[in-house]
Coordinates of C-alpha atoms in Angstrom, one line a residue:
X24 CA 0.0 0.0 0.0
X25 CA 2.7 2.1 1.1
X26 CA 4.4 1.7 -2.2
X27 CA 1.5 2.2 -4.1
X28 CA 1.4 5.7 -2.8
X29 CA 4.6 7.1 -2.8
X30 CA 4.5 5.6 -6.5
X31 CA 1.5 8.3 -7.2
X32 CA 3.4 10.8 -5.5
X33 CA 6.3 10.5 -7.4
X34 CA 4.4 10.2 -11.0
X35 CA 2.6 13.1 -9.9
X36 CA 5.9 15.5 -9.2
X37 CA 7.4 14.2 -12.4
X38 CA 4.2 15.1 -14.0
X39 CA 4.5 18.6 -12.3
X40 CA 8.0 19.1 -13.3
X41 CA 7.4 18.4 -16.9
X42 CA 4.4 21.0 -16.7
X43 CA 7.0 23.7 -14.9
X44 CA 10.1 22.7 -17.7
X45 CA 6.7 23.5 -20.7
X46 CA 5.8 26.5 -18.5
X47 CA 9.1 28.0 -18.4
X48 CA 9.8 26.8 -22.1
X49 CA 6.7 28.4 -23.3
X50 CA 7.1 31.7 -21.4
X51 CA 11.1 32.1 -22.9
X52 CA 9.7 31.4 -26.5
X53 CA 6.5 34.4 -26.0
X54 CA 9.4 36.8 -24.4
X55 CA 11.6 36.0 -27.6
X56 CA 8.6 36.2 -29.9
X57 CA 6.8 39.5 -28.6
X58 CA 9.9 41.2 -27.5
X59 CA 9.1 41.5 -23.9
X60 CA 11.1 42.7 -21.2
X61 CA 10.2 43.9 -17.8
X62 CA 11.7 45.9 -15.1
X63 CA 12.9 43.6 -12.5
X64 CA 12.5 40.6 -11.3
X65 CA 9.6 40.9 -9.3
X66 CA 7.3 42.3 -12.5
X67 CA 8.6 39.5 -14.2
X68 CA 7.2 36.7 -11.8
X69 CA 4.0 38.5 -11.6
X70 CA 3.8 38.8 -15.2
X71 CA 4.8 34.9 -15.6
X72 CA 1.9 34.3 -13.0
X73 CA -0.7 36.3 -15.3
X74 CA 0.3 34.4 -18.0
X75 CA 0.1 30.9 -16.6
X76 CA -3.5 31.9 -15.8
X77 CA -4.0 33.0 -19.1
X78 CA -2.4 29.7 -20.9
X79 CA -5.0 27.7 -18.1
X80 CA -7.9 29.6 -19.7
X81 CA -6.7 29.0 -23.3
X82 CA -6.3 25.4 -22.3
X83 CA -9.9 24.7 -21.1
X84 CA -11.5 27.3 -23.9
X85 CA -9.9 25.0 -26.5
X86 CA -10.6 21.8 -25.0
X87 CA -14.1 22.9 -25.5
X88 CA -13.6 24.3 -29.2
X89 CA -12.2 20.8 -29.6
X90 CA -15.2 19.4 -28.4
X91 CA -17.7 20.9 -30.8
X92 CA -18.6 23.2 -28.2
X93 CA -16.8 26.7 -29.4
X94 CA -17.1 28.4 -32.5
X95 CA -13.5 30.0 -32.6
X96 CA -10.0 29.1 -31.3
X97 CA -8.0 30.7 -28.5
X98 CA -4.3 30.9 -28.4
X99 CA -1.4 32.7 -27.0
X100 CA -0.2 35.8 -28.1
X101 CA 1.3 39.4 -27.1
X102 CA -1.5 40.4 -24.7
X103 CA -0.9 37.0 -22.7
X104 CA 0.6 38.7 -19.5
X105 CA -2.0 40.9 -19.3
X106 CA -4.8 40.5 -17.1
X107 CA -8.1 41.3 -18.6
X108 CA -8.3 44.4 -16.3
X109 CA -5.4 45.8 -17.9
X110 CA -6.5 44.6 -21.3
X111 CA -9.9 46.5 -20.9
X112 CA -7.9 49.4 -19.6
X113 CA -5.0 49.8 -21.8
X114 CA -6.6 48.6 -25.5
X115 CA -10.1 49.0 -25.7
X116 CA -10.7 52.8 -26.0
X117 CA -14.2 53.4 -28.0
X118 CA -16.7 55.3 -26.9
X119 CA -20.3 54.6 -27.6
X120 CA -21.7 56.7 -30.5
X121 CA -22.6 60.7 -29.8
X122 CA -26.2 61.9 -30.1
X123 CA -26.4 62.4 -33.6
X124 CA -28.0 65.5 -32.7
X125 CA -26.1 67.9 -31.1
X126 CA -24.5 70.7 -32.9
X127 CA -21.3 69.9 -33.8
X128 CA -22.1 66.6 -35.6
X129 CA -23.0 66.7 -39.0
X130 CA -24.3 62.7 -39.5
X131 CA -26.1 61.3 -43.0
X132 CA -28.3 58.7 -41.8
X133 CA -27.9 55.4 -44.6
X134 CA -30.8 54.6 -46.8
X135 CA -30.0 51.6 -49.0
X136 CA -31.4 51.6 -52.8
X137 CA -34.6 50.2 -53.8
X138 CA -34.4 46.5 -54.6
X139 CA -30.8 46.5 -54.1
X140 CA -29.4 42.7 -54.5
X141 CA -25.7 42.0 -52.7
X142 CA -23.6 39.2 -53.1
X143 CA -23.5 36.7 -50.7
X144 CA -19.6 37.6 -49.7
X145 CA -17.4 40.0 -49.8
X146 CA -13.8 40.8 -49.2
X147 CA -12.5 44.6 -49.5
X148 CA -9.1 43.3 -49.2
X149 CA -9.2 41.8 -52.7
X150 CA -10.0 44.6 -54.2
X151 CA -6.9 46.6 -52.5
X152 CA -9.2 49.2 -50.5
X153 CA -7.4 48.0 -47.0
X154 CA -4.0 49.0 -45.9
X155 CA -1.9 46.1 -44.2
X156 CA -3.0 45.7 -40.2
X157 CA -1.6 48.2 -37.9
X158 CA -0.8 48.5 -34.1
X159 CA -2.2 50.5 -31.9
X160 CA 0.3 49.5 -28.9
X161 CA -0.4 48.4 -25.3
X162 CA -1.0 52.0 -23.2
X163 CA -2.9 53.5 -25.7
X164 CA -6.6 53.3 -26.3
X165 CA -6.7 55.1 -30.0
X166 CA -8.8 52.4 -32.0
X167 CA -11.4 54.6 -32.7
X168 CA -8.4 56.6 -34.8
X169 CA -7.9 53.6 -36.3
X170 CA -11.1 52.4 -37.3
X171 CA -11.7 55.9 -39.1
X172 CA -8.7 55.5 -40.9
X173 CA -9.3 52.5 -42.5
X174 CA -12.8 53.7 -43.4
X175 CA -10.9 56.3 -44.9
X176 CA -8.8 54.7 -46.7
X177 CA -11.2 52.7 -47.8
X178 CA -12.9 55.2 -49.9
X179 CA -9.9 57.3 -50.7
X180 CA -8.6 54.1 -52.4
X181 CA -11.9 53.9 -54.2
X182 CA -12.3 57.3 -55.7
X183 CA -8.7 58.0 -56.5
X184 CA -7.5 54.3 -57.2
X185 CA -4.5 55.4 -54.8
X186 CA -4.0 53.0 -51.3
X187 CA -2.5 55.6 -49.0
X188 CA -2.0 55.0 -45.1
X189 CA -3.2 57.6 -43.1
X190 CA -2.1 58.8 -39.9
X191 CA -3.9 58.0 -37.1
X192 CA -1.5 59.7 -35.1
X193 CA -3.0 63.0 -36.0
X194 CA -6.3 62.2 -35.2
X195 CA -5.3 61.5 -31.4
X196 CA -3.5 64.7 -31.1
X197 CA -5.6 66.5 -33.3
X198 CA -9.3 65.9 -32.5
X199 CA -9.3 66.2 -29.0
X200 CA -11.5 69.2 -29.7
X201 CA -14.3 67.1 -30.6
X202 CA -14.4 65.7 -27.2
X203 CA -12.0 62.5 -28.1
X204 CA -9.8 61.8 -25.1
X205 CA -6.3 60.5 -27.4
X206 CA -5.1 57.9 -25.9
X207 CA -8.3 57.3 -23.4
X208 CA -11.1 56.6 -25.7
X209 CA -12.7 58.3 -28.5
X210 CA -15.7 58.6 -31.1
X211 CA -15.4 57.7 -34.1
X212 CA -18.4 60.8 -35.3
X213 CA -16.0 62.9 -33.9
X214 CA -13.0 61.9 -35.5
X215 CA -14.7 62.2 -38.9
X216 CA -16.3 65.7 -37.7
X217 CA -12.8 66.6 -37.3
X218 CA -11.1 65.6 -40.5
X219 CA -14.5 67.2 -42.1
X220 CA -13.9 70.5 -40.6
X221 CA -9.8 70.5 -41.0
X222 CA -9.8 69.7 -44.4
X223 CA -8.3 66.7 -44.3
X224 CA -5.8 63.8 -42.7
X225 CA -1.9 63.4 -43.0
X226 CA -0.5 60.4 -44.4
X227 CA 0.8 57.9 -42.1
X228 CA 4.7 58.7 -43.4
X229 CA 4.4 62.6 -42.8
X230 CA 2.9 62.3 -39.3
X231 CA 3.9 58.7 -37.7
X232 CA 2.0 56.7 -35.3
X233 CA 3.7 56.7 -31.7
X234 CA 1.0 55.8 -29.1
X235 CA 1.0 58.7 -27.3
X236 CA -0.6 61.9 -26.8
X237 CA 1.2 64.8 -28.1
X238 CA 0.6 68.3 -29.3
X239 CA -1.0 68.3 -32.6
X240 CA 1.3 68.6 -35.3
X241 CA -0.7 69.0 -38.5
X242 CA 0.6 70.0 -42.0
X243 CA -1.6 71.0 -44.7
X244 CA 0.6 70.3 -47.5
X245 CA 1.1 66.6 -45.8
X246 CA -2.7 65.9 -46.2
X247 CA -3.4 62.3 -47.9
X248 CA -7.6 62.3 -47.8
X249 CA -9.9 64.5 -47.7
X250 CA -13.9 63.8 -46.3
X251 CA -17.0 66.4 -47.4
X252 CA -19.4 65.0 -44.8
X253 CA -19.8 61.2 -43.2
X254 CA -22.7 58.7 -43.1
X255 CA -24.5 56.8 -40.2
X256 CA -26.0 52.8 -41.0
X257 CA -29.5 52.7 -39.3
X258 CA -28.5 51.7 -35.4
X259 CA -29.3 47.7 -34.9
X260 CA -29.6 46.5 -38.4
X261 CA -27.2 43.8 -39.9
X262 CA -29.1 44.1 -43.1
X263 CA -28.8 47.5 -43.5
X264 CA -24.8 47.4 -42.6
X265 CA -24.5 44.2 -44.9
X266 CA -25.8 47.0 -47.7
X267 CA -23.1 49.2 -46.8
X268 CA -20.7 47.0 -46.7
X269 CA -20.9 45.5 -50.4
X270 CA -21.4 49.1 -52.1
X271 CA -19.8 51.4 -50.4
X272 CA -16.7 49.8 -48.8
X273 CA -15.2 49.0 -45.4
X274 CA -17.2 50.6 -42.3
X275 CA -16.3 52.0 -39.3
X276 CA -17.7 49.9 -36.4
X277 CA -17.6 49.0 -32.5
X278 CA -18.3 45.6 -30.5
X279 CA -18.0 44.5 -27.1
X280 CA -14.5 43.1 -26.4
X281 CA -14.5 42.5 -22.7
X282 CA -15.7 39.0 -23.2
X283 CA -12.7 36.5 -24.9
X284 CA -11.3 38.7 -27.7
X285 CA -8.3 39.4 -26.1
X286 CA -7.4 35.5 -26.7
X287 CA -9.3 34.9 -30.2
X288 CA -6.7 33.1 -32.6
X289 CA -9.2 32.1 -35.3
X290 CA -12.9 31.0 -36.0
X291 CA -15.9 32.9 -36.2
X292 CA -16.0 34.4 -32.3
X293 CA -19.5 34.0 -30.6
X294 CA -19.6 34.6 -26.9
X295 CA -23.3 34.5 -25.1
X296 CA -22.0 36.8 -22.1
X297 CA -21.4 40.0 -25.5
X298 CA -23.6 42.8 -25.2
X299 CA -24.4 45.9 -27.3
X300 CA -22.0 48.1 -25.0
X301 CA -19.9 48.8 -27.5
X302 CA -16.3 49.6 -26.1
X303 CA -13.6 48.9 -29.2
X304 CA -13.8 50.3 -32.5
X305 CA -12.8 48.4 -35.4
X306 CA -13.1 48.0 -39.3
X307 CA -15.8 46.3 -41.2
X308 CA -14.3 44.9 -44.9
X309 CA -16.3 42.3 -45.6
X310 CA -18.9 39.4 -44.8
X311 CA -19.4 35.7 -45.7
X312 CA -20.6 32.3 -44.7
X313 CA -19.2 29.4 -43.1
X314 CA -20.4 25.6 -43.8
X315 CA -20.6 25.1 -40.1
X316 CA -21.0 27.9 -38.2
X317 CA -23.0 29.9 -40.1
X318 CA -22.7 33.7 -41.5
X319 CA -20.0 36.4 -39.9
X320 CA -18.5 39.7 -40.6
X321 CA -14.9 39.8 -41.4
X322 CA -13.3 42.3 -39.0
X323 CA -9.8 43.9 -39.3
X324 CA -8.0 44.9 -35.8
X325 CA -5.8 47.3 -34.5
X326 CA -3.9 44.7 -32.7
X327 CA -0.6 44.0 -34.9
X328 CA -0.7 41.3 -37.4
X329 CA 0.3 38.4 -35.0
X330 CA -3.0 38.5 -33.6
X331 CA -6.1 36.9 -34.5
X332 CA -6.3 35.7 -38.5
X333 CA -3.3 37.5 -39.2
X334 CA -4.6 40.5 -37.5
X335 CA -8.5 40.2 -38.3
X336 CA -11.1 38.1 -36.8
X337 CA -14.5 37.2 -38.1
X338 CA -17.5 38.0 -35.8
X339 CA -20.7 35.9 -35.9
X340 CA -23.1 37.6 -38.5
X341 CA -27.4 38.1 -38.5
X342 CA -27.2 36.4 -34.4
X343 CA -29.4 40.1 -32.8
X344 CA -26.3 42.7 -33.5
X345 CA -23.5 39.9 -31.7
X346 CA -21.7 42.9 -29.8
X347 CA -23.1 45.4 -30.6
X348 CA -21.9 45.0 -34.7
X349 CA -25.1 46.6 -35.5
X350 CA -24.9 50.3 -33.4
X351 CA -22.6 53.4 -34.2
X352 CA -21.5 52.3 -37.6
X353 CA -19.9 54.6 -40.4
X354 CA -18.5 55.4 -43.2
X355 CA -16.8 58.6 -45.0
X356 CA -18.2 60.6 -48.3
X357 CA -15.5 61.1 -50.5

């Protein structure tokens, strides 16, 4: 009996040093990969501690996704020493839409043609109207910048035939007029109010991105795109948006992303715990089907290109507005 039991003990601590040798292996190899360093010693334990929570939760998630019972695939990646307090703190940064009434907003409400027949997919980044995924960084909150950029863009590139990357940068310094907080939060309205009434964004190469807040720095012979007014989808309608999104071009959009996105490696995300509260802005370029799981949008991110599907994920489509997809979405008249 007595061997028996100090048998199980001694499979179990084998068992446990293999886990710690993975552990440490694992952590040395996302150090490496994301280029992280930390201050001392201390940060570094607690930081090894956040992510050996995080890898449990990625474990069970995907044990689950495994199982038929997820629609999407966690994984490790450069926000896995975070916490999700910090996550929600640091990234997300959007601001639920403004009152399209108030005086300094000058919003288009959408109205779709008559009879009007879209394809069943679409993919903006095969047509060239999307400039490669960005970064926003890890202290600053600016995807609302972002997401009007790429709108932007979007529509630039259609117009002009010219794909030129546009500084979102400027927008954090610039628009803080407009009641956008830079590297807090901000409104994606607002940020097209601004560029409305300054005549313009700089391009990405004149005015650099740097994740900060600094003093606005704005050149007029530096500008890359141009805006005469800006157009809002009708609030909580995937149909309407889905219109949008096949004539017009990529729109600017918010979801929920307190609940798993921080994780997401690839699938179409669907997460029962979303809501409409809308707290990260990001870029609408497309929208198909999947055999099994159904139709989604295709999403691009501000979160680097080692995130996600190569730095976009695809959100569960025509499932009551899945985070808030539906509310606060728009898109820039060229």
């Amino acid at each position: 009996m007595h061997t028996f039991f100090y048998a199980l003990v001694l499979v179990a601590c084998v068992w446990a040093e293999l886990d710690d040798e993975l552990l440490n292996a694992e952590w040395k190899s996302f150090k490496f990969e994301h280029k992280k360093s930390y201050w001392d010693e201390t940060e570094e334990l607690r930081r090894l501690k956040i992510f050996q929570k995080n890898r449990l939760i990625i474990a069970e998630h995907n044990a689950r996704w495994a199982a038929g019972k997820e629609t999407y695939e966690m994984g490790i990646n450069k926000f896995s020493d975070m916490t999700s307090e910090e996550f929600n703190r640091n990234i997300l940064g959007y601001m639920n839409v403004t009152d399209p009434d108030e005086n300094i907003l000058d919003t288009i409400t959408y109205i779709p043609p008559t009879h009007l027949t879209i394809p069943n997919e679409i993919d903006w980044r095969r047509s060239g109207a999307v400039t490669p995924v960005k970064f926003q960084g890890y202290h600053c909150g600016s995807c609302y910048a972002f997401s009007v950029t790429g709108a932007l863009e979007g529509q630039h590139f259609r117009k002009t035939g010219q794909l030129v990357s546009l500084s979102e940068q400027n927008i954090v310094d610039c628009s803080r007029g407009y009641g956008n907080s830079g590297c807090q939060s901000g409104y994606s309205d607002r940020a097209f109010q601004y560029i409305k009434d300054n005549g313009g964004i700089d391009t990405e190469d004149s005015y650099p991105y740097e994740a900060k807040l600094r003093t606005c720095r704005f050149r007029r012979n530096s500008v890359g795109a141009t805006l005469y007014s800006y157009v809002r989808v009708l609030d909580g309608s995937e149909m309407y948006l889905a219109y949008a999104v096949a004539t017009v071009g990529p729109v600017s959009v918010g979801v929920d992303a307190h609940t798993g996105l921080q994780h997401y490696k690839g699938g179409i995300f669907y997460n029962p715990y979303c809501t409409n509260n809308r707290n990260h802005a990001v870029l609408a370029v497309g929208y198909g089907s999947d055999r099994y799981f159904g139709d989604y949008w295709l999403i691009k991110n501000s979160w680097g290109q080692q995130w996600g599907e190569e730095g976009y994920f695809r959100l569960v489509r025509n499932r009551n507005n899945h985070c808030g997809i539906g509310y606060g979405c728009f898109y820039p008249l060229v």
